[in-house]
CSV table of C-alpha atoms and ligand atoms in Angstrom, one decimal:
chain,number,residue,atom,x,y,z
U,1,MET,CA,-17.7,-1.2,-15.5
U,2,ALA,CA,-18.3,0.5,-12.2
U,3,ALA,CA,-16.1,-1.8,-10.1
U,4,ARG,CA,-12.5,-0.9,-10.4
U,5,LEU,CA,-9.2,-0.4,-8.6
U,6,ARG,CA,-6.7,2.4,-9.1
U,7,VAL,CA,-3.1,2.5,-8.0
U,8,LEU,CA,-2.9,6.0,-6.6
U,9,GLY,CA,0.8,5.7,-5.5
U,10,ALA,CA,3.1,2.9,-6.7
U,11,ALA,CA,6.3,4.0,-4.8
U,12,ALA,CA,7.4,3.1,-1.3
U,13,GLY,CA,8.0,5.6,1.5
U,14,GLY,CA,9.8,8.6,0.2
U,15,GLY,CA,8.3,8.4,-3.3
U,16,LEU,CA,10.2,8.8,-6.6
U,17,PRO,CA,12.1,11.1,-6.3
U,18,GLN,CA,12.6,11.1,-2.6
U,19,TRP,CA,13.4,14.6,-1.2
U,20,ASN,CA,16.9,13.9,-0.2
U,21,CYS,CA,17.9,11.0,-2.5
U,22,GLY,CA,20.5,11.2,-5.3
U,23,CYS,CA,20.2,7.6,-6.4
U,24,GLU,CA,20.0,6.9,-10.1
U,25,GLY,CA,16.2,6.6,-10.2
U,26,CYS,CA,15.6,9.7,-8.1
U,27,ARG,CA,17.9,11.7,-10.4
U,28,ALA,CA,16.1,10.4,-13.4
U,29,ALA,CA,12.7,11.3,-11.9
U,30,ARG,CA,13.7,14.7,-10.7
U,31,GLY,CA,12.8,17.8,-12.8
U,32,PRO,CA,12.9,19.9,-14.7
U,33,SER,CA,13.0,17.3,-17.4
U,34,PRO,CA,12.5,13.8,-15.8
U,35,THR,CA,13.4,10.8,-17.9
U,36,LEU,CA,11.5,8.5,-15.5
U,37,PRO,CA,7.9,9.4,-14.5
U,38,PRO,CA,7.8,10.5,-10.8
U,39,GLN,CA,5.7,8.1,-8.6
U,40,SER,CA,3.9,9.0,-5.4
U,41,GLN,CA,3.7,7.0,-2.2
U,42,SER,CA,1.9,3.7,-1.6
U,43,SER,CA,-1.9,3.7,-1.8
U,44,ILE,CA,-4.7,2.2,-3.9
U,45,ALA,CA,-8.4,2.9,-4.1
U,46,VAL,CA,-11.2,0.4,-4.8
U,47,THR,CA,-14.8,0.9,-5.7
U,48,ALA,CA,-17.8,-1.3,-6.4
U,49,ASP,CA,-20.2,1.4,-7.7
U,50,GLY,CA,-17.8,3.9,-9.2
U,51,ALA,CA,-18.9,6.6,-6.7
U,52,ARG,CA,-17.9,5.4,-3.2
U,53,TRP,CA,-14.3,4.4,-2.9
U,54,LEU,CA,-12.3,2.6,-0.2
U,55,LEU,CA,-8.9,4.2,0.1
U,56,VAL,CA,-6.3,1.6,1.1
U,57,ASN,CA,-3.6,3.4,3.0
U,58,ALA,CA,-3.4,7.1,3.3
U,59,SER,CA,0.0,8.3,2.0
U,60,PRO,CA,1.6,11.7,2.6
U,61,ASP,CA,0.8,12.4,-1.0
U,62,VAL,CA,-2.9,11.8,-0.7
U,63,ARG,CA,-3.8,15.4,-1.4
U,64,THR,CA,-2.2,15.4,-4.8
U,65,GLN,CA,-3.4,11.8,-5.4
U,66,LEU,CA,-7.0,12.9,-4.9
U,67,ALA,CA,-6.6,16.1,-6.9
U,68,ALA,CA,-5.3,14.0,-9.8
U,69,PHE,CA,-8.3,11.8,-9.8
U,70,PRO,CA,-11.7,13.6,-9.9
U,71,PRO,CA,-13.9,10.6,-8.7
U,72,LEU,CA,-12.2,11.0,-5.3
U,73,GLY,CA,-13.1,14.7,-5.1
U,74,PRO,CA,-16.4,16.2,-4.1
U,75,PRO,CA,-19.4,15.0,-6.1
U,76,GLU,CA,-20.5,17.3,-8.9
U,77,GLY,CA,-22.5,20.3,-7.5
U,78,ALA,CA,-21.8,19.4,-3.8
U,79,SER,CA,-20.4,22.1,-1.6
U,80,ARG,CA,-18.5,19.5,0.4
U,81,GLY,CA,-17.9,15.8,0.1
U,82,SER,CA,-15.5,13.2,-1.2
U,83,GLY,CA,-15.4,10.0,-3.2
U,84,VAL,CA,-13.4,8.6,-0.3
U,85,ALA,CA,-16.0,6.7,1.7
U,86,ALA,CA,-13.6,5.0,4.0
U,87,VAL,CA,-9.9,4.3,4.6
U,88,ALA,CA,-8.3,0.9,5.4
U,89,LEU,CA,-4.8,0.6,6.7
U,90,THR,CA,-2.5,-2.4,6.2
U,91,ASN,CA,-0.1,-1.1,8.8
U,92,ALA,CA,0.8,2.1,10.7
U,93,ASP,CA,4.0,3.0,8.8
U,94,VAL,CA,4.3,6.7,8.2
U,95,ASP,CA,4.0,6.3,4.4
U,96,HIS,CA,0.6,4.6,4.9
U,97,CYS,CA,-0.9,6.9,7.6
U,98,ALA,CA,0.5,10.4,7.5
U,99,GLY,CA,-2.2,11.2,4.9
U,100,LEU,CA,-4.9,10.8,7.5
U,101,LEU,CA,-3.9,14.2,8.8
U,102,VAL,CA,-4.5,15.6,5.3
U,103,LEU,CA,-8.0,14.3,5.4
U,104,ARG,CA,-8.9,16.1,8.6
U,105,GLU,CA,-11.2,18.9,7.3
U,106,GLY,CA,-14.8,18.1,8.2
U,107,GLY,CA,-13.7,15.0,10.0
U,108,ALA,CA,-11.8,12.1,8.5
U,109,PRO,CA,-13.6,9.2,6.8
U,110,PRO,CA,-14.1,6.0,8.8
U,111,ILE,CA,-10.8,4.2,9.4
U,112,TYR,CA,-10.3,0.4,9.4
U,113,GLY,CA,-7.3,-1.1,11.0
U,114,THR,CA,-6.0,-3.7,13.5
U,115,ASP,CA,-5.9,-2.9,17.2
U,116,ALA,CA,-2.1,-2.7,17.0
U,117,VAL,CA,-2.3,-0.1,14.2
U,118,ARG,CA,-4.8,1.8,16.3
U,119,GLY,CA,-2.3,1.7,19.2
U,120,SER,CA,0.5,3.0,17.1
U,121,LEU,CA,-1.7,5.9,15.8
U,122,THR,CA,-2.7,6.8,19.3
U,123,ASP,CA,0.5,6.4,21.4
U,124,GLY,CA,3.1,6.5,18.7
U,125,LEU,CA,2.1,9.2,16.3
U,126,SER,CA,-1.0,10.7,18.0
U,127,ILE,CA,-2.7,11.0,14.7
U,128,LEU,CA,-6.0,9.7,16.1
U,129,PRO,CA,-6.1,12.1,19.1
U,130,ALA,CA,-5.2,15.0,16.7
U,131,LEU,CA,-7.9,14.0,14.2
U,132,SER,CA,-10.5,14.0,17.0
U,133,ALA,CA,-10.2,17.7,17.3
U,134,TYR,CA,-11.5,18.1,13.7
U,135,GLY,CA,-14.4,15.7,13.8
U,136,PRO,CA,-15.4,12.3,15.1
U,137,VAL,CA,-12.9,9.5,14.6
U,138,ARG,CA,-14.8,6.5,13.4
U,139,TRP,CA,-12.4,3.7,14.1
U,140,ARG,CA,-13.5,0.3,12.9
U,141,PRO,CA,-11.5,-2.9,13.7
U,142,LEU,CA,-9.9,-5.2,11.2
U,143,VAL,CA,-9.3,-8.7,12.5
U,144,PRO,CA,-7.3,-11.2,10.5
U,145,GLY,CA,-9.5,-13.9,9.0
U,146,ARG,CA,-12.7,-11.9,9.5
U,147,ALA,CA,-14.5,-10.7,6.3
U,148,THR,CA,-15.5,-7.0,6.8
U,149,GLU,CA,-18.1,-5.2,4.7
U,150,ILE,CA,-16.7,-1.7,4.3
U,151,ALA,CA,-19.3,1.0,5.2
U,152,ASP,CA,-19.3,4.8,4.8
U,153,ALA,CA,-19.6,7.4,7.6
U,154,ASP,CA,-23.4,6.7,7.6
U,155,ASP,CA,-22.8,3.0,8.1
U,156,ALA,CA,-24.0,2.3,4.6
U,157,PRO,CA,-22.1,-0.6,3.0
U,158,ILE,CA,-20.2,0.5,-0.2
U,159,GLY,CA,-20.2,-3.0,-1.7
U,160,VAL,CA,-16.5,-3.6,-1.0
U,161,SER,CA,-15.4,-6.4,1.4
U,162,ALA,CA,-12.0,-6.7,2.9
U,163,THR,CA,-10.7,-9.8,4.6
U,164,PRO,CA,-7.4,-9.1,6.4
U,165,PHE,CA,-4.8,-11.8,6.5
U,166,ALA,CA,-2.0,-11.9,9.0
U,167,LEU,CA,1.5,-11.2,7.7
U,168,ALA,CA,4.8,-11.2,9.5
U,169,GLY,CA,6.2,-7.7,9.6
U,170,LYS,CA,7.9,-5.2,11.7
U,171,ALA,CA,6.1,-2.7,14.0
U,172,PRO,CA,6.5,0.8,12.7
U,173,LEU,CA,10.0,2.2,13.3
U,174,TYR,CA,8.6,4.9,15.6
U,175,VAL,CA,7.3,2.3,18.1
U,176,ARG,CA,9.6,-0.6,17.5
U,177,GLU,CA,11.7,0.1,20.6
U,178,ARG,CA,8.6,0.0,22.9
U,179,VAL,CA,6.6,-2.9,21.7
U,180,ALA,CA,7.3,-6.5,22.2
U,181,GLU,CA,8.1,-8.7,19.2
U,182,PRO,CA,4.5,-8.8,17.8
U,183,PRO,CA,2.7,-11.9,16.5
U,184,ALA,CA,2.1,-11.9,12.7
U,185,GLY,CA,-1.0,-9.9,11.8
U,186,ALA,CA,-0.8,-7.5,14.7
U,187,HIS,CA,1.0,-4.6,13.0
U,188,ASN,CA,0.9,-5.8,9.4
U,189,VAL,CA,-1.8,-7.4,7.3
U,190,GLY,CA,-2.6,-8.0,3.7
U,191,LEU,CA,-6.2,-7.6,2.5
U,192,LEU,CA,-8.3,-9.8,0.3
U,193,LEU,CA,-10.6,-7.3,-1.4
U,194,ARG,CA,-13.7,-7.9,-3.4
U,195,ALA,CA,-15.9,-5.2,-5.1
U,196,GLY,CA,-19.4,-6.6,-5.5
U,197,ASP,CA,-19.1,-10.2,-6.8
U,198,GLY,CA,-16.0,-9.2,-8.8
U,199,PRO,CA,-12.6,-11.0,-8.7
U,200,ALA,CA,-10.7,-11.3,-5.5
U,201,VAL,CA,-7.7,-8.9,-5.2
U,202,ALA,CA,-4.9,-9.7,-2.8
U,203,TYR,CA,-3.2,-6.4,-1.7
U,204,ALA,CA,0.0,-6.8,0.4
U,205,PRO,CA,2.4,-3.9,0.3
U,206,GLY,CA,4.5,-5.2,3.2
U,207,VAL,CA,5.7,-8.8,2.9
U,208,LEU,CA,8.6,-10.3,4.8
U,209,ASP,CA,8.1,-14.1,4.8
U,210,LEU,CA,7.5,-15.5,1.3
U,211,ALA,CA,7.3,-19.0,2.7
U,212,ASP,CA,4.4,-18.2,4.9
U,213,GLU,CA,1.5,-20.5,4.2
U,214,VAL,CA,-1.1,-17.8,5.1
U,215,LEU,CA,0.4,-15.5,2.5
U,216,ARG,CA,0.5,-18.2,-0.1
U,217,GLU,CA,-3.0,-19.4,0.5
U,218,HIS,CA,-4.3,-15.9,0.0
U,219,LEU,CA,-2.3,-15.3,-3.1
U,220,ARG,CA,-3.7,-18.5,-4.5
U,221,ALA,CA,-7.2,-17.4,-3.6
U,222,ALA,CA,-6.8,-14.2,-5.5
U,223,ASP,CA,-7.4,-13.4,-9.2
U,224,VAL,CA,-5.4,-10.2,-9.0
U,225,ILE,CA,-2.3,-9.7,-6.8
U,226,LEU,CA,-0.8,-6.4,-5.9
U,227,ILE,CA,2.3,-7.1,-3.8
U,228,ASP,CA,5.4,-5.6,-2.1
U,229,GLY,CA,8.1,-5.0,-4.7
U,230,THR,CA,10.0,-2.6,-2.5
U,231,PHE,CA,13.5,-3.9,-3.1
U,232,ALA,CA,15.2,-6.0,-5.8
U,233,THR,CA,17.9,-7.3,-3.5
U,234,ASP,CA,18.4,-7.6,0.3
U,235,ASP,CA,21.4,-5.4,0.3
U,236,GLU,CA,20.0,-2.7,-2.0
U,237,LEU,CA,20.4,0.1,0.5
U,238,THR,CA,23.3,-1.3,2.6
U,239,ALA,CA,25.6,-1.8,-0.4
U,240,ARG,CA,25.2,1.8,-1.4
U,241,GLY,CA,25.7,3.1,2.2
U,242,MET,CA,22.2,4.4,2.2
U,243,SER,CA,21.0,2.5,5.3
U,244,ALA,CA,22.3,0.2,7.9
U,245,ARG,CA,19.3,-2.0,7.5
U,246,THR,CA,18.8,-4.6,4.9
U,247,ALA,CA,15.5,-5.1,3.0
U,248,ARG,CA,14.5,-8.0,5.3
U,249,GLN,CA,15.4,-5.9,8.4
U,250,MET,CA,13.0,-3.3,7.1
U,251,GLY,CA,10.3,-5.9,6.7
U,252,HIS,CA,10.5,-6.5,2.9
U,253,ALA,CA,11.4,-9.7,1.1
U,254,PRO,CA,13.6,-9.0,-1.9
U,255,LEU,CA,12.3,-9.5,-5.5
U,256,LEU,CA,15.3,-11.3,-7.2
U,257,GLY,CA,17.3,-14.3,-6.4
U,258,ALA,CA,16.5,-17.8,-5.2
U,259,GLY,CA,13.5,-17.8,-3.0
U,260,GLY,CA,12.7,-14.3,-4.0
U,261,LEU,CA,9.3,-12.8,-4.8
U,262,LEU,CA,9.7,-13.0,-8.5
U,263,GLU,CA,10.1,-16.8,-8.2
U,264,LEU,CA,7.0,-17.0,-6.1
U,265,LEU,CA,5.0,-14.8,-8.5
U,266,ALA,CA,6.1,-16.9,-11.5
U,267,SER,CA,4.5,-19.9,-9.9
U,268,LEU,CA,1.2,-18.0,-9.6
U,269,ALA,CA,0.8,-17.3,-13.3
U,270,PRO,CA,-1.6,-16.6,-15.1
U,271,ARG,CA,-3.1,-14.4,-12.4
U,272,ARG,CA,-2.6,-10.7,-12.9
U,273,ARG,CA,0.4,-9.8,-10.7
U,274,VAL,CA,1.5,-6.2,-10.1
U,275,LEU,CA,4.4,-4.9,-8.0
U,276,VAL,CA,3.6,-2.0,-5.7
U,277,HIS,CA,5.3,-0.1,-2.9
U,278,LEU,CA,8.5,0.1,-5.0
U,279,ASN,CA,11.4,1.9,-3.5
U,280,ASN,CA,13.1,4.6,-5.5
U,281,THR,CA,16.4,2.7,-5.4
U,282,ASN,CA,14.8,-0.4,-7.1
U,283,PRO,CA,16.5,-0.9,-10.5
U,284,VAL,CA,13.2,-2.2,-11.8
U,285,TRP,CA,12.2,1.5,-12.5
U,286,GLY,CA,14.9,2.3,-14.9
U,287,ASP,CA,17.2,-0.8,-15.6
U,288,ARG,CA,16.0,-2.5,-18.7
U,289,GLU,CA,17.5,-5.8,-17.9
U,290,VAL,CA,15.9,-6.1,-14.5
U,291,ARG,CA,12.6,-4.8,-15.7
U,292,GLY,CA,12.8,-7.3,-18.6
U,293,ARG,CA,13.3,-10.2,-16.2
U,294,VAL,CA,10.2,-9.2,-14.3
U,295,GLU,CA,8.0,-8.6,-17.3
U,296,ALA,CA,9.2,-11.9,-18.9
U,297,GLU,CA,7.4,-13.7,-16.0
U,298,GLY,CA,4.2,-11.7,-16.8
U,299,VAL,CA,4.6,-9.6,-13.7
U,300,GLU,CA,3.7,-5.9,-14.1
U,301,VAL,CA,5.5,-3.0,-12.5
U,302,GLY,CA,2.9,-0.8,-10.9
U,303,PHE,CA,2.7,2.9,-11.6
U,304,ASP,CA,0.6,5.9,-10.5
U,305,GLY,CA,-2.7,5.8,-12.3
U,306,LEU,CA,-2.7,2.1,-13.2
U,307,GLU,CA,-6.3,1.0,-13.3
U,308,ILE,CA,-7.8,-2.5,-13.1
U,309,GLU,CA,-11.4,-3.3,-13.9
U,310,LEU,CA,-12.9,-5.6,-11.4
I,1,MLT,C1,8.5,0.5,5.1
I,1,MLT,O1,7.7,0.2,4.2
I,1,MLT,O2,9.5,-0.2,5.4
I,1,MLT,C2,8.3,1.7,5.9
I,1,MLT,O3,7.3,2.5,5.2
I,1,MLT,C3,9.5,2.5,6.3
I,1,MLT,C4,9.1,3.8,7.0
I,1,MLT,O4,8.1,3.8,7.8
I,1,MLT,O5,9.7,4.8,6.6
I,2,MN,MN1,6.4,1.7,3.5
I,3,ZN,ZN1,16.5,7.5,-4.6
């Protein structure tokens, strides 16, 4: 099967372990003898033909993610090149965009994103102006509701389509002070992805409002769901004194409890349902009871290297 999806990074921003974190999960994942497998930061890749891949989100770990997966490297015998034909961004958060700077040599692949994401990467982080010094920046718009055929740098379609859907979410922290409260879908989208005529995949690593009918409609339309499992509970960081902001204030609906993500996902069985963008503090990594509750609903905990045939 040529068409497939690979989870390159299953962890949220910071990864597992996060450089400065001493939580239980980070301690377990830190060397020299980790008892939890380390996980890199949030990204997936999708291909229809097995050769040209859409990278969805470019994490700060993209260099090691590509090195760990030869199909994303240069084609055999080529002096330069990459299996990454294009990049799509679901938002402009640092954990989804810093990797663009890692892809600068020879000019970055074409980048798909919303206008607001482009604005954040121009006036907030200056990633796009910086990249333009290394090669052409091929920015291609994503518009919620509009199906987009992903194409490579030569404008050749790669056989993957992406239909963005508007999601409530926060503007990236680094521009939040400056931008007005944005409408859903400006700074944060989910993607309904299809490789060839394969199954529909809903990918949504940042989900705040689980009651949102746009979200629910796209989850119901999908055969495979990869969704925001960042935090188990709303107070996961605040209760430990690790942050002043709750999960919801960070733009992530919690997994457990009444009205939580797990409840929603249970109602979407028997679709394949995978949690991604998992924070290192999430007990689902190492706590058997919590993991058991998730898996009892048929929901999978994503991990680096998870592959799904499409
Ligand atoms: C998030 O998912 O909430 C963000 O990645 C946080 C951040 O930008 O550090
Ligand atoms: Mn994130
Ligand atoms: Zn931690």
